[in-house]
XYZ file of C-alpha atoms in Angstrom:
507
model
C 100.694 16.728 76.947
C 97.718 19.053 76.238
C 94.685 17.134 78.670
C 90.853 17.797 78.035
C 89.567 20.984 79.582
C 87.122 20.740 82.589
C 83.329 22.013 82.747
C 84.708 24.664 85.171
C 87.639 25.952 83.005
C 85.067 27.162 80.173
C 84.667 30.348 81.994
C 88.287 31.033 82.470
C 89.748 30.003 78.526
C 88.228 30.558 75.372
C 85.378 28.580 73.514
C 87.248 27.572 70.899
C 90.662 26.225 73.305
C 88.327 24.433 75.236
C 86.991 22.701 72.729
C 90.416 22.276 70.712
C 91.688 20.878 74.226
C 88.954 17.876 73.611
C 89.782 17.280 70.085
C 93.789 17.170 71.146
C 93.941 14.305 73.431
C 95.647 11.551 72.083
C 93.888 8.829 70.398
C 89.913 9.892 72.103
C 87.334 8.462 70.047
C 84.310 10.077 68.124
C 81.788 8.937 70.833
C 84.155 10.850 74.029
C 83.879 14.227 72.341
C 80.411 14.013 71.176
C 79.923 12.986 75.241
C 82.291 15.979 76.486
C 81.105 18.823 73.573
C 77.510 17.900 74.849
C 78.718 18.789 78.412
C 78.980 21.834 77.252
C 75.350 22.642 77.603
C 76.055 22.652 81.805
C 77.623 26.104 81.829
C 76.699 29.159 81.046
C 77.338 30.156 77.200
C 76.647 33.003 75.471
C 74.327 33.377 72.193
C 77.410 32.924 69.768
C 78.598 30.351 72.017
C 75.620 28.476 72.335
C 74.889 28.365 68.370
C 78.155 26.874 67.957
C 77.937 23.918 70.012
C 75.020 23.270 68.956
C 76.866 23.130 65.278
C 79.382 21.408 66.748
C 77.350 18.378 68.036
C 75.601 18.204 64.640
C 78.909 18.037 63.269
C 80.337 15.750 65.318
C 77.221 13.366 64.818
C 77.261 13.687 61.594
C 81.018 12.471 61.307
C 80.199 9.572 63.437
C 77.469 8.448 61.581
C 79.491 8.670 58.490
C 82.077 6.842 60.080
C 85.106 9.455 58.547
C 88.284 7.923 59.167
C 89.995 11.409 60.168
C 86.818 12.462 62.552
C 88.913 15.885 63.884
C 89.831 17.416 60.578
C 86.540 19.142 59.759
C 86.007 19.664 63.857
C 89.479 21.563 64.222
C 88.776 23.815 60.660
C 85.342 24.664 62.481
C 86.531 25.983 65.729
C 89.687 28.044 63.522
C 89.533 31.536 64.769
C 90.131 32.570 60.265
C 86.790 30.410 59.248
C 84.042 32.596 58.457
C 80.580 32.320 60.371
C 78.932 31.407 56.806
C 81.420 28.261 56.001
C 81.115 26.677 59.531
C 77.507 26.712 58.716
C 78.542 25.425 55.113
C 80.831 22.635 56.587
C 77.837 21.242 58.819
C 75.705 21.541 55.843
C 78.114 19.338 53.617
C 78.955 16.722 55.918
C 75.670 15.767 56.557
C 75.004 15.795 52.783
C 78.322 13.494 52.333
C 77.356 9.903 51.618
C 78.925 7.533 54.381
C 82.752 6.537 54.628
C 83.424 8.995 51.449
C 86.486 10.521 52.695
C 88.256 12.147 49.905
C 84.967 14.229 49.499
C 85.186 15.015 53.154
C 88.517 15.946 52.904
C 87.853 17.783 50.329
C 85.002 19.713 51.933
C 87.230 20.373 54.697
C 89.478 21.991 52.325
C 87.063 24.743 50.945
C 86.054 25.125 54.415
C 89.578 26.063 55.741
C 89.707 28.515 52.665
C 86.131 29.850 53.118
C 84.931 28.814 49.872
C 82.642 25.989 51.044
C 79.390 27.972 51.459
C 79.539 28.367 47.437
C 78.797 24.761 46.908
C 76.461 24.146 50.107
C 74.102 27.011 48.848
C 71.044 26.254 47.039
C 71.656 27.892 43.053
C 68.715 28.729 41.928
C 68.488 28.157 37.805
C 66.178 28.149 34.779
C 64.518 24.516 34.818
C 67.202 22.641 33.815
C 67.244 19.133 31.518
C 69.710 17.055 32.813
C 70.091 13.421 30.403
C 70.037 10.348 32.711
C 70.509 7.682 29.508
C 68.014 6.192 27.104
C 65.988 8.677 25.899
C 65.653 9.952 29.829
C 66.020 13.514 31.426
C 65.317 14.771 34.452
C 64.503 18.390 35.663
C 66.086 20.057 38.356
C 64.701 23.783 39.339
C 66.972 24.359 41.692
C 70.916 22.563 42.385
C 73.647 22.093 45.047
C 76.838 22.349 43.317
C 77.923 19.977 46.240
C 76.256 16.960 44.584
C 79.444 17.311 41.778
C 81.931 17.130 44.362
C 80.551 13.525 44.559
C 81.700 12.367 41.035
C 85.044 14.613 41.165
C 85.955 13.138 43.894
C 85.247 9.283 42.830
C 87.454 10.031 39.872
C 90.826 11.762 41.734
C 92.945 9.728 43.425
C 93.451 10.201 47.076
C 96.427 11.803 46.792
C 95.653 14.791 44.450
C 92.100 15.594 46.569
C 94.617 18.646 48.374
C 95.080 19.441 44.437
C 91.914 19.631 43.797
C 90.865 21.501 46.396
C 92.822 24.049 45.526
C 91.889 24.675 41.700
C 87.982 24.674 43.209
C 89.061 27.410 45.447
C 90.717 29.753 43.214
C 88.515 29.155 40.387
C 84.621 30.035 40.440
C 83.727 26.812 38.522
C 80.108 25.650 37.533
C 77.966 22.560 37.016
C 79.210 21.914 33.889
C 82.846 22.682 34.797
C 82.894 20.476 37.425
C 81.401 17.722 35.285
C 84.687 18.650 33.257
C 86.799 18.223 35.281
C 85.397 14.934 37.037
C 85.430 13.501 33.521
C 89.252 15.150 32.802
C 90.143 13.574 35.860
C 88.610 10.298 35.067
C 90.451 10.129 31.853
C 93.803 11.039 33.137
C 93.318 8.297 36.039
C 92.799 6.147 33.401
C 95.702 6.979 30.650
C 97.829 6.087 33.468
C 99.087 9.325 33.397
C 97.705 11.224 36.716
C 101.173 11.824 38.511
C 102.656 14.640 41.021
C 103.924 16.174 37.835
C 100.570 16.559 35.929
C 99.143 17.884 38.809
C 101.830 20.579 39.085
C 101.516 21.510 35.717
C 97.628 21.175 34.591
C 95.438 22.548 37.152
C 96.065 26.149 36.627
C 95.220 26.151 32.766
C 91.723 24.538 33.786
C 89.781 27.793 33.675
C 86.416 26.384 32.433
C 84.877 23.134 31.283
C 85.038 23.973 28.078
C 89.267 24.239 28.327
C 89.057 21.390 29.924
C 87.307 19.597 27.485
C 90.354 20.642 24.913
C 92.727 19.248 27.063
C 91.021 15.892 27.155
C 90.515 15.527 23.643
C 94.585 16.688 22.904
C 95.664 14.103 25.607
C 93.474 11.740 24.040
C 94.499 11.989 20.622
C 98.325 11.783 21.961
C 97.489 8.228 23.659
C 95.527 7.286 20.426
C 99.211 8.423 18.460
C 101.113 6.771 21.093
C 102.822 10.072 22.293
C 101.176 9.969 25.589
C 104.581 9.240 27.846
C 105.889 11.220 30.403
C 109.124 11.853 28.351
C 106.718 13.865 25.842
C 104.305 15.734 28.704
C 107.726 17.285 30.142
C 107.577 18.862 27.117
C 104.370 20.146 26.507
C 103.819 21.180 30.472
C 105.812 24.516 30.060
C 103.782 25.208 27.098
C 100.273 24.179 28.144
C 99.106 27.584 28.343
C 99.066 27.383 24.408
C 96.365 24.968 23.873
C 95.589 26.143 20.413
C 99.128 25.654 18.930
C 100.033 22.300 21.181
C 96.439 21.333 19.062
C 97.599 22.239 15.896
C 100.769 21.617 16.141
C 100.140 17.303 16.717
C 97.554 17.476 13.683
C 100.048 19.001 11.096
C 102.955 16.884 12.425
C 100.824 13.660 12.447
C 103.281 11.818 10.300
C 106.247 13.314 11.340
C 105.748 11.920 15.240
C 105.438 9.015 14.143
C 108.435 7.888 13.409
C 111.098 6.665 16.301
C 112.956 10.314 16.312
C 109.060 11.968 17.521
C 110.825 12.750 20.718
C 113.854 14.724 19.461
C 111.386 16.605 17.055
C 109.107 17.284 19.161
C 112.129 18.811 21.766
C 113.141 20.758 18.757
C 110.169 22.329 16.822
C 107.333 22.705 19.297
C 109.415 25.445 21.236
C 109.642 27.239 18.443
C 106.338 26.731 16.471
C 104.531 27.894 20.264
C 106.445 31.014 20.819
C 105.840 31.619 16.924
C 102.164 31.035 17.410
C 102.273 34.190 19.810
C 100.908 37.469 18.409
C 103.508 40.066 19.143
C 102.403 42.808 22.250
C 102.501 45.602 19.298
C 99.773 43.373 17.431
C 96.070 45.277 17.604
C 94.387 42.267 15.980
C 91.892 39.858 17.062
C 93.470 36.911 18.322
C 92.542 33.742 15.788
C 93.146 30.525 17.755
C 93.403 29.285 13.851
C 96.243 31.353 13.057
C 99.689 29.114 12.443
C 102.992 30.992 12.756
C 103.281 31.205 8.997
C 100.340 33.065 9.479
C 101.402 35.398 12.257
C 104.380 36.181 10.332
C 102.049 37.542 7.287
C 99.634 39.397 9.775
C 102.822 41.323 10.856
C 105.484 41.599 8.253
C 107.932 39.384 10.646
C 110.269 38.046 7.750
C 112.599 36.403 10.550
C 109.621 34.663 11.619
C 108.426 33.662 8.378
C 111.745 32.193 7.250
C 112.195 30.188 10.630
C 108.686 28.694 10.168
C 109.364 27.564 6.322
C 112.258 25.875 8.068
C 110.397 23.501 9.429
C 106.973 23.798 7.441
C 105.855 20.756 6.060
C 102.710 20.462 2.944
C 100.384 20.111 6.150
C 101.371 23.825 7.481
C 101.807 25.404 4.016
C 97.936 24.271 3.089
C 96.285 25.066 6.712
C 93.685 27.375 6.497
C 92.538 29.996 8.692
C 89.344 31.865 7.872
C 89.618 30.126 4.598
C 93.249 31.845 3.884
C 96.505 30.224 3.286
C 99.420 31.547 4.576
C 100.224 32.001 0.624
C 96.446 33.358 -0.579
C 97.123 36.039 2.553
C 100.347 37.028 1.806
C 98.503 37.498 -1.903
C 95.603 39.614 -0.226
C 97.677 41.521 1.976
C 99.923 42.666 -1.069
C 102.960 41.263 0.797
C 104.692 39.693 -2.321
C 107.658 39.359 -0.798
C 106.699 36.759 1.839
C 103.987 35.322 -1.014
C 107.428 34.501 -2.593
C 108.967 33.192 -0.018
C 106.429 30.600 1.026
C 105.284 29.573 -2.784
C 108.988 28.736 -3.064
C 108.716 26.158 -0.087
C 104.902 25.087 -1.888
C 106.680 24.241 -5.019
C 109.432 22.602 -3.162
C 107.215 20.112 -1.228
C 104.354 19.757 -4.213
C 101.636 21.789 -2.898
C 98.351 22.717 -4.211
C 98.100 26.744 -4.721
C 94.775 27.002 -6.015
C 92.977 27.516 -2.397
C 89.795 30.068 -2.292
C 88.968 32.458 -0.024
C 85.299 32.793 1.641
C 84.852 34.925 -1.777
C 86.208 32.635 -3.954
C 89.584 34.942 -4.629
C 93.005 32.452 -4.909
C 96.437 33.589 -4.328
C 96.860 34.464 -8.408
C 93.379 36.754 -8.371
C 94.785 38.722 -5.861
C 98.432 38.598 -7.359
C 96.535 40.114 -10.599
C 94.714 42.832 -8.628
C 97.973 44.189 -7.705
C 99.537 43.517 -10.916
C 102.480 41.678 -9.184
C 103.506 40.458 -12.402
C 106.724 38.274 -11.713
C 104.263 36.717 -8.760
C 101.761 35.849 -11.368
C 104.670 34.458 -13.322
C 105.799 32.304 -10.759
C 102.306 31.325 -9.136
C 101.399 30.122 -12.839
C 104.747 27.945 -13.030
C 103.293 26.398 -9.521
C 100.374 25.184 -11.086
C 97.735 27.978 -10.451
C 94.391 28.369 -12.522
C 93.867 31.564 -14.308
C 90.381 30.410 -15.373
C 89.073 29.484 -11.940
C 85.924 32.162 -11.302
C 85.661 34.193 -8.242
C 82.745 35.021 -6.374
C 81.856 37.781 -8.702
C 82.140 35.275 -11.809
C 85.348 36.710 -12.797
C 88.900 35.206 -13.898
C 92.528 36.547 -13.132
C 91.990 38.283 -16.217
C 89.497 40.866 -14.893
C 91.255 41.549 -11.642
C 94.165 42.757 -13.624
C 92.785 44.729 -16.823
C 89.647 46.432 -14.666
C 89.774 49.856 -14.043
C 88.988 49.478 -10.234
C 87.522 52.853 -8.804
C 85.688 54.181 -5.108
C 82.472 52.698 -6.069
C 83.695 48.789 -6.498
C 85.056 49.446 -3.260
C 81.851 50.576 -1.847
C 80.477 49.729 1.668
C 77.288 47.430 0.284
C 75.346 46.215 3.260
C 75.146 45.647 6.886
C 78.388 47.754 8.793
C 81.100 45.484 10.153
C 80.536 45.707 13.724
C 77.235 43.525 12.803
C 79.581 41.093 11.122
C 77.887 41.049 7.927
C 78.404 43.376 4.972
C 80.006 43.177 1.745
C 81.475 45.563 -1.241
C 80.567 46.233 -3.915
C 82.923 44.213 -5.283
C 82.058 41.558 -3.479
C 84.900 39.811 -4.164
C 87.321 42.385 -2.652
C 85.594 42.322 0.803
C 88.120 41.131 2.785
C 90.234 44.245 1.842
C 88.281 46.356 4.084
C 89.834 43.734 7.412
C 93.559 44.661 6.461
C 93.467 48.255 5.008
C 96.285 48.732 7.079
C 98.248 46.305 6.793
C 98.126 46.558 2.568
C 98.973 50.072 2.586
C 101.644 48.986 4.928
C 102.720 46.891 2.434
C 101.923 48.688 -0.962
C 103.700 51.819 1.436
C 100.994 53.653 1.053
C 101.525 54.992 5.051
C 104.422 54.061 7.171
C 104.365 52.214 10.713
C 104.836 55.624 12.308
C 101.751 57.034 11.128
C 99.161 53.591 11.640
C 101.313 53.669 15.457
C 100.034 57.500 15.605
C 96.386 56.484 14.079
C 96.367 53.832 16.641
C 97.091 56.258 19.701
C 94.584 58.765 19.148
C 91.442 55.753 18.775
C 91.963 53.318 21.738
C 89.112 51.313 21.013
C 90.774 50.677 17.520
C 92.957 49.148 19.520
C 90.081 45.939 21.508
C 87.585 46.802 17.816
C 87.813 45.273 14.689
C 84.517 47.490 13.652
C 86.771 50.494 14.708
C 89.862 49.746 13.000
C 87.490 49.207 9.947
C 86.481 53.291 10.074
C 89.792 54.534 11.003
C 91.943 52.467 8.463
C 89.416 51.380 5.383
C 87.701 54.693 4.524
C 91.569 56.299 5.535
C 93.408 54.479 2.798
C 90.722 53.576 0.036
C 91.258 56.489 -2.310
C 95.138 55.951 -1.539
C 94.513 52.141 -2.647
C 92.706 53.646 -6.128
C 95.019 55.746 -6.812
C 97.880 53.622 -6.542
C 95.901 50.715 -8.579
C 95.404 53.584 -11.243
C 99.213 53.836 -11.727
C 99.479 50.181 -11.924
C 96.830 50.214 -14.971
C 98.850 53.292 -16.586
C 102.059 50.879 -16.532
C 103.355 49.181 -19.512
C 101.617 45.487 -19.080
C 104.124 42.581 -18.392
C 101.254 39.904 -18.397
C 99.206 38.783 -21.368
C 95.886 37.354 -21.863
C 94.174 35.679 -24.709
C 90.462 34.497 -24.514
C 91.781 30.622 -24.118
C 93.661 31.983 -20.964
C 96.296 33.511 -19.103
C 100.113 33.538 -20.562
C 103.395 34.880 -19.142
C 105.280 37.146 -20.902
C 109.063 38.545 -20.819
């Protein structure tokens, strides 16, 4: 049995084993080591010494007065030989700031303390005035905040089981007022779906990167209890793949109707592996990542038939008609000259009854840009599926133009503001979006070969992280290949008709 140190035995041990030979004797009360830490005071201490007793009796008051059920947890982190100077300082600071009997916030002070991450939330940040709504028409202004004051309402909200949890997340993530607002309301939510368990706390915290993630994951949880898919059956599923909030998102809006039938559990086991690893560009991909980007998408972007085929496998008219920047997986194929997978997916359109008369930003559909690269037995086929050869583009022209104009350098024509601003236009301002996937249609119209865009690639790294870059070192590179190429097209014998009430197919 460890027994309290003497007055006389300072001198000859440590500060901190004296004082950790108080705290250890079995079952003493709050009031005996306030009354034996102030006897302290009787011997001779030195500076450091003295300033931490006197830290120590504040603390220990402080606990008392609070009436904290485990009243030697925050004394033994503050006499710990690894906490830093600046969070014993912090952990006096916060329990005196803790309201009374609140010990899961206490515990969770303790916590950061141990891990010397306290001080963050004890110090004063200083901030613009900020406007914080109370309700009613009400704000109030703060000047200056303790990030402390949100453990308050985190803490209310977890359970007392996941505080260590918690604590944890807070210490290896730098989070903010409005994160931790977040997260107290995530955790609110959760408590009440019923659905806070050892298992969700395994899985969740270390995808919580910012309130504004955290706001995702409370509206996809939410709309899964408002589907009734919230059960724990269906979270072991979606845990491994939680780092893939975008798809998990997308995924439960396309497949609406299909979970909700009795078998949502089986389908769910069997597509949303696929349609998440799908839903991952490839490491050989340079583009901007588009969290609105389906697989059937991906596949287009990089020429991945095998992908493309195992996503029509299980496409339904929901994925087929999903937009991303205003593009169908079929009006991209069309854009990027890929005919091949525009086949391929109009095929699965016509099968399931889809619409294929979707615009672009510039008003372009899949069979404007199937006439711009006079992919004739496209057109054919895009016409049998019910497209419009008389619907007008942004430039007031039908089908008909795309394929009969003589396109040269000067439709193609850099006509305003330069990419990296984000705004410009051609010319033709129809054709704008050519100048985003140069590469990728001269991929496809072969034009280059992967070798040489691989080689392009190496010797401009920031083509690599810029979309403004890859515009200079791809669009100005293969626009004079792209006229030439449409010239030969014009100089071929025509294999689609027009007549002024419209657009025919002919053998």
């Amino acid at each position: 049995m460890i027994m309290a140190a003497t007055i006389p035995h300072i001198e000859t041990i440590t500060f901190n084993d004296w004082f950790l030979a108080i705290i250890d004797t079995p079952g003493i009360p709050i009031d005996e080591i306030e009354t034996r830490a102030a006897e302290g005071f009787k011997r001779k201490l030195t500076e450091r010494q003295f300033q931490q007793l006197t830290e120590l009796i504040h603390l220990i008051s402080f606990i008392k007065h609070r009436r904290f059920s485990n009243h030697t947890l925050a004394l033994r982190i503050y006499v710990d030989e690894n906490t830093s100077s600046l969070s014993r300082t912090a952990l006096v600071e916060a329990v005196r700031m803790l309201p009374p009997e609140d010990n899961k916030t206490y515990e969770l002070v303790a916590y950061l303390a141990q891990k010397n991450k306290l001080e963050r939330y004890t110090n004063i940040t200083k901030v613009p005035p900020l406007q914080i709504y109370q309700g009613d028409g009400v704000f109030e202004q703060y000047d200056e905040w303790i990030l402390l004051f949100e453990l308050f309402g985190l803490t209310q909200a977890t359970p007392n089981d996941f505080i260590p949890a918690i604590a944890h997340l807070l210490i290896i993530k730098n989070l903010g007022i409005p994160d931790l607002r977040a997260l107290s309301k995530l955790m609110s939510t959760t408590h009440k779906l019923g659905i806070l368990s050892q298992s969700f706390m395994n899985n969740m915290p270390p995808h919580l990167c910012n309130g504004q993630i955290m706001e995702k994951y409370e509206s996809l949880l939410l709309k899964l209890q408002i589907n009734d898919l919230l059960t724990e059956e269906i979270l072991e599923v979606i845990y491994p793949l939680l780092n893939q909030l975008d798809a998990l998102d997308a995924f439960f809006s396309l497949y609406h109707e299909e979970l909700s039938h009795d078998s949502a559990l089986s389908f769910l086991r069997e597509i949303l592996p696929p349609f998440c690893a799908m839903s991952l560009p490839s490491k050989e991909n340079y583009d901007d990542q588009v969290p609105t980007n389906t697989p059937l998408h991906l596949a287009v972007i990089e020429s991945d038939k095998g992908n493309l085929e195992r996503t029509l496998a299980f496409s339904n008219r929901n994925l087929l008609i999903k937009c991303s920047y205003e593009n169908t997986a079929l009006l991209l194929a069309c854009k990027l000259a890929d005919k091949e997978s525009a086949r391929l997916i109009l095929a699965k359109m016509q099968e399931l009854g889809c619409d294929v008369n979707q615009r672009d930003h510039h008003g372009m559909t899949a069979l404007h840009w199937a006439n711009f690269y006079h992919f004739d037995e496209l057109i054919r086929e895009l016409e049998i599926a019910g497209a419009d050869p008389q619907l007008k583009a942004a430039n007031g022209k039908t089908c008909e133009y795309f394929y009969q104009h003589q396109f040269t350098l000067k439709d193609l024509k850099l006509n305003g503001k330069e990419i990296i601003d984000g705004e410009f236009k051609l010319s033709d301002c129809a054709l704008t979006d050519i100048a985003f996937h140069m590469d990728k249609i001269a991929l496809n119209l072969k034009l280059t070969t992967p070798s040489e865009i691989a080689e392009l690639y190496a010797r401009d790294e920031m083509a690599q992280i810029r979309s403004s870059n890859r515009f200079y070192l791809f669009f100005k590179l293969f626009r004079p290949k792209l006229i030439n190429w449409l010239e030969k097209q014009n100089d071929l014998e025509p294999q689609v008709t027009y007549r002024f009430s419209g657009q025919n197919s002919s053998a």
